[in-house]
Coordinates of C-alpha atoms (C1' of nucleotides) in Angstrom, one line a residue:
Chain A
M1 CA 19.3 -21.3 7.9
T2 CA 16.5 -19.2 9.4
A3 CA 16.0 -15.6 8.5
K4 CA 17.0 -14.7 12.0
Q5 CA 20.3 -16.4 11.7
I6 CA 20.9 -15.0 8.2
L7 CA 20.1 -11.4 9.1
A8 CA 22.3 -11.6 12.2
S9 CA 25.3 -12.9 10.1
D10 CA 28.5 -10.9 10.3
T11 CA 30.0 -12.4 7.1
A12 CA 29.0 -13.3 3.6
H13 CA 28.2 -16.9 2.8
P14 CA 28.9 -18.9 -0.3
E15 CA 25.8 -21.1 0.0
I16 CA 22.8 -21.1 2.3
T17 CA 19.2 -22.4 2.0
I18 CA 16.1 -20.8 3.4
G19 CA 12.5 -22.0 3.3
G20 CA 9.7 -19.5 3.8
W21 CA 6.6 -17.8 2.5
V22 CA 6.6 -15.0 -0.1
R23 CA 5.5 -11.7 1.3
T24 CA 5.8 -9.7 -1.9
R25 CA 7.5 -9.9 -5.2
R26 CA 8.8 -7.2 -7.5
D27 CA 9.8 -8.2 -11.1
S28 CA 12.3 -6.8 -13.5
K29 CA 12.9 -8.0 -17.0
Q30 CA 16.1 -9.9 -16.0
F31 CA 15.4 -10.7 -12.4
S32 CA 12.9 -10.6 -9.5
F33 CA 13.0 -9.4 -5.9
L34 CA 11.4 -11.6 -3.4
E35 CA 10.7 -10.9 0.2
I36 CA 10.8 -14.1 2.2
N37 CA 9.5 -14.5 5.7
D38 CA 10.0 -17.7 7.7
G39 CA 8.5 -16.7 11.1
S40 CA 11.9 -16.9 12.8
C41 CA 11.8 -13.1 13.2
L42 CA 9.9 -10.1 12.0
A43 CA 12.2 -9.1 9.2
N44 CA 12.1 -10.6 5.7
V45 CA 15.1 -11.8 3.7
Q46 CA 15.4 -10.1 0.3
V47 CA 16.1 -12.6 -2.4
I48 CA 17.3 -11.6 -5.9
A49 CA 16.5 -14.3 -8.5
D50 CA 18.1 -13.8 -11.9
S51 CA 16.2 -15.2 -14.9
G52 CA 17.7 -18.4 -16.1
I53 CA 18.5 -20.0 -12.7
P54 CA 17.0 -23.4 -12.1
G55 CA 13.3 -23.0 -11.0
Y56 CA 13.0 -19.4 -12.4
D57 CA 10.0 -20.4 -14.5
A58 CA 8.0 -20.8 -11.3
V59 CA 8.5 -17.1 -10.4
P60 CA 5.0 -16.0 -11.8
Q61 CA 3.5 -18.4 -9.3
L62 CA 5.5 -16.9 -6.4
T63 CA 2.7 -14.7 -5.2
T64 CA 2.0 -13.5 -1.7
G65 CA 1.5 -16.5 0.5
A66 CA 3.3 -19.1 -1.7
S67 CA 6.0 -21.2 -0.1
V68 CA 9.5 -21.6 -1.5
E69 CA 12.9 -23.1 -0.7
I70 CA 15.8 -21.1 -2.1
T71 CA 19.5 -21.8 -2.2
G72 CA 22.1 -19.2 -3.0
K73 CA 24.9 -17.0 -1.7
L74 CA 24.5 -14.4 1.0
V75 CA 26.0 -11.0 0.0
E76 CA 25.9 -7.5 1.2
S77 CA 23.0 -5.6 -0.2
P78 CA 23.5 -2.4 -2.1
G79 CA 19.9 -1.4 -1.2
K80 CA 19.1 0.8 1.7
N81 CA 16.7 -1.3 3.8
Q82 CA 18.7 -4.4 4.5
K83 CA 22.3 -5.3 5.3
W84 CA 22.2 -8.7 3.6
E85 CA 20.5 -10.2 0.6
L86 CA 20.4 -13.7 -0.9
H87 CA 21.4 -14.1 -4.6
A88 CA 19.5 -17.2 -5.5
A89 CA 21.3 -20.0 -7.4
S90 CA 18.2 -22.2 -7.4
L91 CA 14.7 -21.9 -6.4
K92 CA 12.0 -24.4 -5.6
L93 CA 8.3 -23.7 -5.4
L94 CA 6.8 -25.8 -2.6
G95 CA 3.2 -24.6 -2.6
T96 CA 1.2 -22.0 -4.5
A97 CA -1.3 -19.5 -3.0
D98 CA -3.8 -18.5 -5.6
D99 CA -5.8 -15.2 -5.7
S100 CA -8.2 -16.5 -3.1
Y101 CA -5.4 -16.2 -0.5
P102 CA -6.9 -13.8 2.0
L103 CA -3.8 -11.9 3.2
Q104 CA -2.8 -8.9 1.1
K105 CA 0.4 -6.9 1.1
K106 CA -1.4 -4.1 2.8
G107 CA -2.7 -4.1 6.3
H108 CA -5.9 -5.8 7.5
G109 CA -8.1 -5.1 10.5
A110 CA -7.9 -7.3 13.6
E111 CA -11.5 -8.2 13.2
F112 CA -11.0 -9.7 9.8
L113 CA -7.9 -11.5 10.8
R114 CA -9.8 -13.2 13.7
T115 CA -11.9 -14.9 11.1
I116 CA -8.8 -16.6 9.7
P117 CA -6.9 -17.7 12.8
H118 CA -5.1 -20.5 10.8
L119 CA -3.5 -17.9 8.6
R120 CA -3.0 -14.8 10.7
S121 CA 0.3 -15.9 12.2
R122 CA 1.7 -15.1 8.7
T123 CA 1.2 -11.4 9.3
N124 CA 3.8 -9.2 10.9
L125 CA 1.5 -8.4 13.9
F126 CA 0.6 -11.9 14.8
G127 CA 4.0 -13.3 14.1
A128 CA 5.4 -10.8 16.5
V129 CA 2.6 -11.5 19.1
F130 CA 3.2 -15.2 19.1
R131 CA 6.9 -14.9 19.2
V132 CA 6.6 -12.7 22.3
R133 CA 4.1 -15.1 23.8
S134 CA 6.7 -17.9 23.5
K135 CA 9.5 -15.8 24.9
I136 CA 7.5 -14.6 27.9
S137 CA 6.2 -18.1 28.6
F138 CA 9.8 -19.2 28.8
A139 CA 10.6 -16.2 31.0
V140 CA 7.9 -17.1 33.4
H141 CA 9.5 -20.5 34.0
Q142 CA 13.0 -18.9 34.2
F143 CA 11.8 -16.4 36.8
F144 CA 10.4 -19.1 39.2
Q145 CA 13.1 -21.7 38.5
E146 CA 15.8 -19.2 39.3
R147 CA 14.1 -18.7 42.7
G148 CA 13.9 -22.4 43.5
F149 CA 10.2 -22.8 42.8
H150 CA 9.0 -26.2 41.6
H151 CA 6.7 -26.4 38.6
V152 CA 3.7 -28.5 39.4
H153 CA 0.9 -29.7 37.1
T154 CA -2.4 -29.2 38.8
P155 CA -5.5 -30.9 37.3
I156 CA -7.5 -29.4 34.4
I157 CA -10.4 -31.7 35.1
T158 CA -11.4 -31.1 38.7
T159 CA -14.2 -31.7 41.2
S160 CA -13.2 -28.8 43.4
D161 CA -14.4 -25.2 43.1
C162 CA -12.3 -22.2 43.9
E163 CA -14.9 -19.8 45.4
G164 CA -14.8 -16.4 43.9
A165 CA -13.2 -17.5 40.7
G166 CA -16.3 -17.6 38.6
E167 CA -18.6 -20.0 36.9
M168 CA -17.3 -23.4 35.7
F169 CA -17.7 -25.5 32.6
R170 CA -19.3 -28.9 33.5
I171 CA -17.8 -32.0 32.0
T172 CA -19.8 -35.0 31.0
A173 CA -19.4 -37.9 28.6
G174 CA -22.6 -37.5 26.6
E175 CA -25.3 -37.8 29.2
E176 CA -23.1 -39.8 31.6
E177 CA -21.6 -38.4 34.8
F178 CA -18.3 -40.0 33.8
F179 CA -16.5 -39.6 37.1
G180 CA -19.3 -40.6 39.3
A181 CA -19.5 -37.0 40.6
P182 CA -19.9 -33.7 38.9
A183 CA -16.7 -32.7 37.2
Y184 CA -15.6 -29.4 35.8
L185 CA -12.8 -27.6 33.9
T186 CA -10.5 -25.9 36.4
V187 CA -11.0 -22.2 37.2
S188 CA -7.8 -22.1 39.2
G189 CA -5.1 -24.4 40.4
Q190 CA -4.9 -22.5 43.7
L191 CA -6.4 -25.1 46.1
E192 CA -4.3 -27.9 44.7
G193 CA -1.3 -25.6 44.5
E194 CA -1.6 -24.9 48.2
T195 CA -1.5 -28.6 49.0
L196 CA 1.6 -29.0 46.9
A197 CA 3.3 -25.9 48.4
C198 CA 2.7 -27.4 51.9
G199 CA 5.1 -30.1 51.0
L200 CA 7.4 -28.8 48.3
G201 CA 7.7 -25.3 49.7
S202 CA 7.5 -23.0 46.8
I203 CA 5.6 -24.0 43.7
Y204 CA 4.0 -22.5 40.6
T205 CA 1.5 -23.7 38.0
F206 CA 1.3 -22.3 34.5
G207 CA -1.5 -23.7 32.4
P208 CA -4.9 -23.2 30.9
T209 CA -7.9 -22.1 33.0
F210 CA -11.5 -22.0 32.0
R211 CA -14.3 -19.6 33.1
A212 CA -17.9 -19.9 32.0
E213 CA -18.5 -16.2 32.6
N214 CA -20.6 -14.4 30.0
S215 CA -18.0 -11.6 29.9
H216 CA -17.9 -9.7 26.6
T217 CA -14.9 -7.5 27.0
T218 CA -11.4 -7.0 25.5
R219 CA -9.9 -8.4 28.7
H220 CA -11.8 -11.7 29.2
A221 CA -11.6 -15.1 27.5
S222 CA -13.3 -18.4 28.3
E223 CA -10.0 -20.2 28.0
F224 CA -6.9 -18.4 29.1
W225 CA -3.5 -19.1 30.7
M226 CA -2.7 -18.3 34.3
V227 CA 0.5 -18.3 36.3
E228 CA -0.1 -19.3 39.9
P229 CA 2.7 -19.4 42.4
E230 CA 2.1 -20.6 46.0
V231 CA 4.7 -20.1 48.7
A232 CA 4.9 -21.7 52.1
F233 CA 6.2 -19.6 55.0
A234 CA 5.2 -16.4 53.1
D235 CA 2.9 -13.6 54.3
L236 CA 1.1 -11.0 52.2
E237 CA 4.1 -8.7 52.2
A238 CA 6.3 -11.4 50.6
D239 CA 3.5 -12.2 48.2
M240 CA 3.2 -8.6 47.0
T241 CA 7.0 -8.4 46.6
L242 CA 7.1 -11.6 44.6
A243 CA 4.3 -10.3 42.3
E244 CA 6.0 -7.0 41.7
D245 CA 9.3 -8.8 41.0
N246 CA 7.5 -11.1 38.7
V247 CA 6.1 -8.3 36.6
H248 CA 9.4 -6.4 36.6
Y249 CA 11.2 -9.5 35.5
L250 CA 8.9 -10.1 32.5
I251 CA 9.1 -6.4 31.5
D252 CA 12.9 -6.6 31.5
Y253 CA 12.9 -9.9 29.7
A254 CA 10.7 -8.5 26.9
L255 CA 12.8 -5.4 26.5
E256 CA 16.0 -7.5 26.2
H257 CA 14.8 -10.5 24.2
C258 CA 11.9 -9.2 22.1
A259 CA 13.4 -5.9 21.0
E260 CA 12.6 -6.2 17.3
D261 CA 9.0 -7.3 17.9
L262 CA 8.5 -4.6 20.5
A263 CA 9.8 -2.0 18.1
F264 CA 7.1 -3.1 15.7
F265 CA 4.4 -2.7 18.3
N266 CA 5.8 0.6 19.3
K267 CA 5.5 1.8 15.7
F268 CA 2.1 0.4 14.8
L269 CA 0.1 -0.1 18.0
D270 CA 1.4 2.2 20.8
K271 CA 4.0 4.9 20.1
S272 CA 4.8 5.1 23.8
L273 CA 5.2 1.4 24.5
I274 CA 9.0 1.1 24.7
E275 CA 9.4 4.3 26.6
R276 CA 6.8 3.3 29.1
L277 CA 8.2 -0.2 29.6
T278 CA 11.7 1.1 29.9
K279 CA 10.6 3.6 32.6
L280 CA 8.7 0.9 34.5
S281 CA 11.6 -1.4 34.5
K282 CA 13.5 1.0 36.6
T283 CA 10.7 2.2 38.9
P284 CA 9.3 0.5 41.9
F285 CA 5.5 0.0 41.8
Q286 CA 3.2 1.7 44.3
R287 CA 1.2 0.1 47.2
V288 CA -1.8 1.3 49.0
T289 CA -4.3 -0.4 51.4
Y290 CA -7.9 -0.6 50.2
T291 CA -8.8 1.9 52.9
E292 CA -6.2 4.4 51.7
A293 CA -7.4 3.8 48.1
V294 CA -11.0 4.6 49.1
D295 CA -9.7 7.8 50.8
I296 CA -7.9 8.8 47.6
L297 CA -11.0 8.2 45.5
L298 CA -13.2 10.2 47.9
K299 CA -10.8 13.1 48.1
S300 CA -10.1 13.1 44.3
G301 CA -13.2 15.3 43.7
K302 CA -13.8 13.2 40.6
K303 CA -17.3 12.3 39.6
F304 CA -17.7 8.5 39.3
D305 CA -20.6 6.6 37.8
Y306 CA -20.5 4.3 40.8
P307 CA -20.2 5.8 44.3
V308 CA -17.1 5.2 46.3
E309 CA -17.9 3.6 49.6
W310 CA -15.8 1.5 52.1
G311 CA -16.9 -2.1 51.9
T312 CA -17.8 -2.4 48.2
N313 CA -15.6 -3.6 45.4
L314 CA -13.6 -1.1 43.5
Q315 CA -15.2 -0.6 40.1
S316 CA -13.2 -0.5 36.9
E317 CA -13.4 3.3 36.8
H318 CA -12.0 3.5 40.3
E319 CA -9.2 1.1 39.5
R320 CA -8.5 3.1 36.3
F321 CA -8.3 6.3 38.2
L322 CA -5.9 5.0 40.8
T323 CA -3.4 3.5 38.3
E324 CA -3.8 5.8 35.3
E325 CA -4.5 9.2 36.9
H326 CA -3.4 9.2 40.5
F327 CA -0.3 7.0 40.7
K328 CA 0.3 6.8 36.9
T329 CA 2.1 3.5 37.5
P330 CA 1.2 0.0 38.5
V331 CA -0.2 -0.1 42.0
T332 CA -1.0 -2.9 44.4
V333 CA -4.1 -2.5 46.5
Y334 CA -4.2 -4.7 49.6
N335 CA -6.1 -5.5 52.7
Y336 CA -9.6 -5.7 51.3
P337 CA -12.9 -5.8 53.3
K338 CA -13.5 -9.3 54.5
K339 CA -17.1 -9.4 53.4
I340 CA -16.3 -9.1 49.6
K341 CA -13.6 -11.7 49.5
P342 CA -13.7 -15.6 49.5
F343 CA -13.3 -17.8 52.5
Y344 CA -9.7 -18.8 52.1
M345 CA -8.1 -15.4 52.6
R346 CA -6.3 -14.8 55.9
Q347 CA -8.2 -12.6 58.3
N348 CA -6.3 -9.6 59.6
D349 CA -6.1 -8.6 63.2
D350 CA -8.9 -6.1 62.7
C351 CA -11.3 -9.1 62.3
F352 CA -10.8 -9.9 66.0
D353 CA -10.5 -6.5 67.7
G354 CA -14.1 -5.3 67.3
S355 CA -13.3 -3.0 64.4
D356 CA -16.3 -2.2 62.1
R357 CA -14.0 -2.5 59.1
P358 CA -12.6 -6.0 59.2
T359 CA -10.2 -6.9 56.4
V360 CA -8.4 -9.9 54.9
A361 CA -4.9 -10.2 53.5
A362 CA -5.8 -9.9 49.8
M363 CA -4.1 -8.0 47.1
D364 CA -4.7 -6.9 43.5
L365 CA -1.9 -5.6 41.2
L366 CA -3.5 -3.0 38.9
V367 CA -1.8 -1.7 35.7
P368 CA -2.7 1.2 33.5
G369 CA -4.8 0.3 30.5
I370 CA -5.7 -3.2 31.6
G371 CA -6.7 -3.0 35.3
E372 CA -6.3 -6.2 37.3
L373 CA -3.2 -8.1 36.2
I374 CA -2.7 -10.1 39.4
G375 CA -5.0 -11.1 42.2
G376 CA -3.7 -12.9 45.3
S377 CA -3.7 -13.3 49.0
Q378 CA -2.2 -14.8 52.1
R379 CA -4.2 -17.9 52.9
E380 CA -5.9 -18.6 56.2
E381 CA -3.7 -21.1 57.9
R382 CA -5.5 -21.3 61.3
G383 CA -7.8 -24.3 61.3
E384 CA -10.6 -23.1 63.5
I385 CA -10.8 -19.8 61.8
L386 CA -10.9 -21.4 58.4
D387 CA -13.7 -23.8 59.4
E388 CA -15.7 -20.9 60.7
A389 CA -15.1 -18.9 57.5
L390 CA -16.3 -21.9 55.5
R391 CA -19.5 -22.1 57.5
A392 CA -20.0 -18.3 57.2
H393 CA -19.8 -18.7 53.4
D394 CA -22.4 -21.6 53.6
L395 CA -19.8 -24.1 52.5
D396 CA -19.4 -27.6 54.0
P397 CA -16.0 -28.1 55.7
E398 CA -16.3 -31.8 54.9
A399 CA -16.2 -31.0 51.1
Y400 CA -12.9 -29.2 51.7
K401 CA -11.3 -31.9 53.8
G402 CA -8.1 -32.1 51.9
Y403 CA -7.8 -28.4 52.1
T404 CA -8.6 -28.2 55.9
D405 CA -6.3 -31.1 56.6
L406 CA -3.4 -28.8 55.6
R407 CA -4.3 -26.8 58.7
R408 CA -4.7 -29.8 60.9
Y409 CA -1.3 -31.3 60.2
G410 CA 1.7 -29.0 60.3
T411 CA 0.0 -25.8 59.2
V412 CA 2.2 -23.0 57.9
P413 CA 1.6 -19.4 56.8
H414 CA 1.5 -19.4 53.0
A415 CA 0.4 -17.0 50.2
G416 CA 0.1 -17.0 46.4
Y417 CA -1.5 -15.2 43.5
G418 CA -2.7 -15.6 39.9
L419 CA -1.2 -13.7 37.0
G420 CA -3.3 -13.5 33.9
F421 CA -0.8 -14.4 31.2
E422 CA -2.7 -12.9 28.3
R423 CA -3.2 -9.6 30.2
M424 CA 0.5 -9.6 30.8
L425 CA 1.1 -10.0 27.1
M426 CA -1.3 -7.2 26.3
F427 CA 0.6 -5.0 28.8
L428 CA 3.9 -5.9 27.1
T429 CA 2.8 -5.6 23.5
G430 CA 0.2 -2.9 23.5
V431 CA -2.3 -5.3 21.9
S432 CA -5.6 -4.0 23.1
N433 CA -7.8 -7.1 22.7
I434 CA -7.2 -10.4 24.5
R435 CA -8.5 -12.2 21.4
D436 CA -5.3 -11.1 19.6
V437 CA -2.8 -12.5 22.1
L438 CA -4.3 -16.0 22.0
P439 CA -3.7 -18.2 18.9
Y440 CA -7.2 -19.6 19.0
P441 CA -9.2 -17.3 21.2
R442 CA -12.4 -18.8 22.8
T443 CA -14.9 -16.2 24.0
P444 CA -18.6 -16.5 24.7
A445 CA -21.0 -16.2 21.8
Chain B
rU1 C1' -26.6 -10.8 31.7
rC2 C1' -27.4 -5.3 30.9
rC3 C1' -26.5 -0.8 27.7
rG4 C1' -24.9 1.1 23.0
rA5 C1' -22.9 1.1 17.9
rC6 C1' -22.3 -1.3 13.4
rA7 C1' -23.4 -5.1 9.2
rU8 C1' -22.5 -2.3 1.2
rA9 C1' -17.0 -5.6 -3.9
rG10 C1' -11.6 -10.2 -1.5
rC11 C1' -10.0 -6.0 2.3
rU12 C1' -10.9 -0.8 4.3
rC13 C1' -14.9 2.3 3.7
rA14 C1' -18.3 6.3 1.2
rG15 C1' -23.4 6.6 -0.3
rC16 C1' -28.5 7.6 4.1
rG17 C1' -35.8 7.6 -0.2
rG18 C1' -35.1 7.8 -7.2
rU19 C1' -32.3 2.0 -10.0
rA20 C1' -24.5 0.6 -6.7
rG21 C1' -19.1 4.0 -5.8
rA22 C1' -13.7 4.9 -4.3
rG23 C1' -9.0 3.3 -2.5
rC24 C1' -6.3 -1.0 -1.8
rG25 C1' -5.9 -6.1 -3.3
rG26 C1' -6.7 -9.5 -7.9
rG27 C1' -6.1 -10.0 -13.5
rU28 C1' -3.6 -7.9 -18.1
rG29 C1' 0.3 -4.8 -20.1
rA30 C1' 4.4 -1.3 -19.6
rC31 C1' 8.6 0.2 -16.8
rU32 C1' 12.3 -0.1 -13.0
rG33 C1' 18.5 -2.5 -8.1
rU34 C1' 13.4 -2.7 -6.4
rU35 C1' 11.8 -1.7 -0.8
rA36 C1' 3.6 -2.7 1.4
rA37 C1' 7.7 0.2 -6.1
rU38 C1' 5.4 3.2 -10.2
rC39 C1' 2.0 4.0 -14.6
rA40 C1' -2.1 2.4 -17.8
rC41 C1' -6.2 -0.8 -18.7
rU42 C1' -9.7 -4.5 -16.6
rA43 C1' -13.0 -7.9 -13.9
rG44 C1' -15.6 -8.1 -9.1
rG45 C1' -21.8 -6.7 -5.3
rU46 C1' -29.6 -10.1 -4.8
rC47 C1' -26.1 -3.5 -0.1
rG48 C1' -26.3 -9.6 6.9
rU49 C1' -31.4 -12.5 7.1
rA50 C1' -36.8 -12.1 7.3
rG51 C1' -40.9 -9.0 7.3
rG52 C1' -43.2 -4.0 6.9
rU53 C1' -43.9 1.4 5.2
rU54 C1' -43.7 3.7 0.1
rC55 C1' -45.2 4.7 -6.8
rG56 C1' -40.1 3.5 -5.5
rA57 C1' -35.8 1.1 0.1
rA58 C1' -28.6 0.0 0.6
rU59 C1' -31.2 4.4 2.6
rC60 C1' -37.2 4.7 7.0
rC61 C1' -39.6 0.9 10.8
rU62 C1' -39.7 -4.1 13.3
rA63 C1' -37.6 -8.8 14.5
rC64 C1' -33.7 -12.1 14.1
rU65 C1' -28.4 -13.3 13.5
rG66 C1' -23.5 -11.8 13.7
rU67 C1' -19.5 -8.5 15.0
rC68 C1' -17.5 -4.6 17.9
rG69 C1' -17.4 -1.3 22.2
rG70 C1' -18.9 -0.2 27.4
rA71 C1' -20.7 -2.2 32.3
rG72 C1' -20.9 -6.1 35.8
rC73 C1' -17.7 -10.4 37.2
rC74 C1' -12.8 -11.7 37.3
rA75 C1' -6.9 -13.1 35.6

RNA sequence: UCCGACAUAGCUCAGCGGUAGAGCGGGUGACUGUUAAUCACUAGGUCGUAGGUUCGAAUCCUACUGUCGGAGCCA
């Protein structure tokens, strides 16, 4: 049985077996207490091993980190801190952990634990993080599957670029151009996702993404996971609603299915985590146009390091002000200036009526503490306008033939977004560094 | 890529010109239905690397390497 099953039991048991790793041991003359963790849940199972049981002579070797298999009976515990405890009938040492074992009973810093990624999942913090990662990964699929979306697998090795998504890693086989043309690790499944949506209707991808950006921050990794839905017959409004529902769904899922691990984060990482998530789960997010956001910033009277000016990108400090100080809740900013966005975003009417502030149907969902969680847009479905936009960005329409063909044959309005999975996990757990929500984080040197 | 901080025992850190310290962890022993138990004793370090200044450098200076934080870019 797993620790999770054992601790959830509502009756005593004459005989059960658990395998796990020793977290700590306390000896008496006649018996020993062992705290066993098997990764199934945060809590340990307390084992009482009386001297004289088969295998008891191995107890001195049951130090922190050693692995054991224990059989015994489950009884109510007279102690204060646990409902059940296991009275061992026999005990088998599987593997020792000598005094070079780097994990101690007391806490370690995140920096040190990053140097031992192969062992850090044995700590409370990382065990909790990776359990939540698993649950939320499942919840992503459930959210889209419930809504009739098809999960598609877009390529990881690709020859297409997704403009605006950042630098790419080049793939070669030694010196050889293995595929006869330059190939790269994907920076986004969006372009392929669009082609699949214009056939399957509603699709999503969920997989690894690679960016060769030399970003050295707590929010960037070279290899990260992205959730990218693409919906045919959808406009920006529908896209924003889907994105907000997506985030709400994952918050609710975490609160319901990861309660024990969230309580741990709430205690040790962020004392307001559960209160904040609970409140957010019941509150609609805010929306403002880019133009309104600029007005809010200009009227805020706040001194920013970077000037606020219509037509430039919102800086981190601007985004932080909007979501953390002004709205104090997640906020979606939409309808960005055309000139700062990539070619594929749908041009709004103000691009054609002579306005000096032309915009495209783009949106970013910003959350307190993290900033951009989601970036998306309605895509340009009008062939001539798309061709013109490609040329305006100095791109060759021929190189995007598969993409422009979608507009030539049975074009439909469609929209999608990318959700940074690790950033979502940071938001849900209170973990402040992206390196600590990835099992093997890859960041630039 | 730019700006800044830091690098001392297994871990967390103190020491900031006069010959290396604490807590935790480890080891040994005692004690106890205990809860990251408690008490006593004990072993651990060319102070990131390479130069320089000085009678003397963990301490001051330079370079390099690494880590962390911030910015830009984005998810």
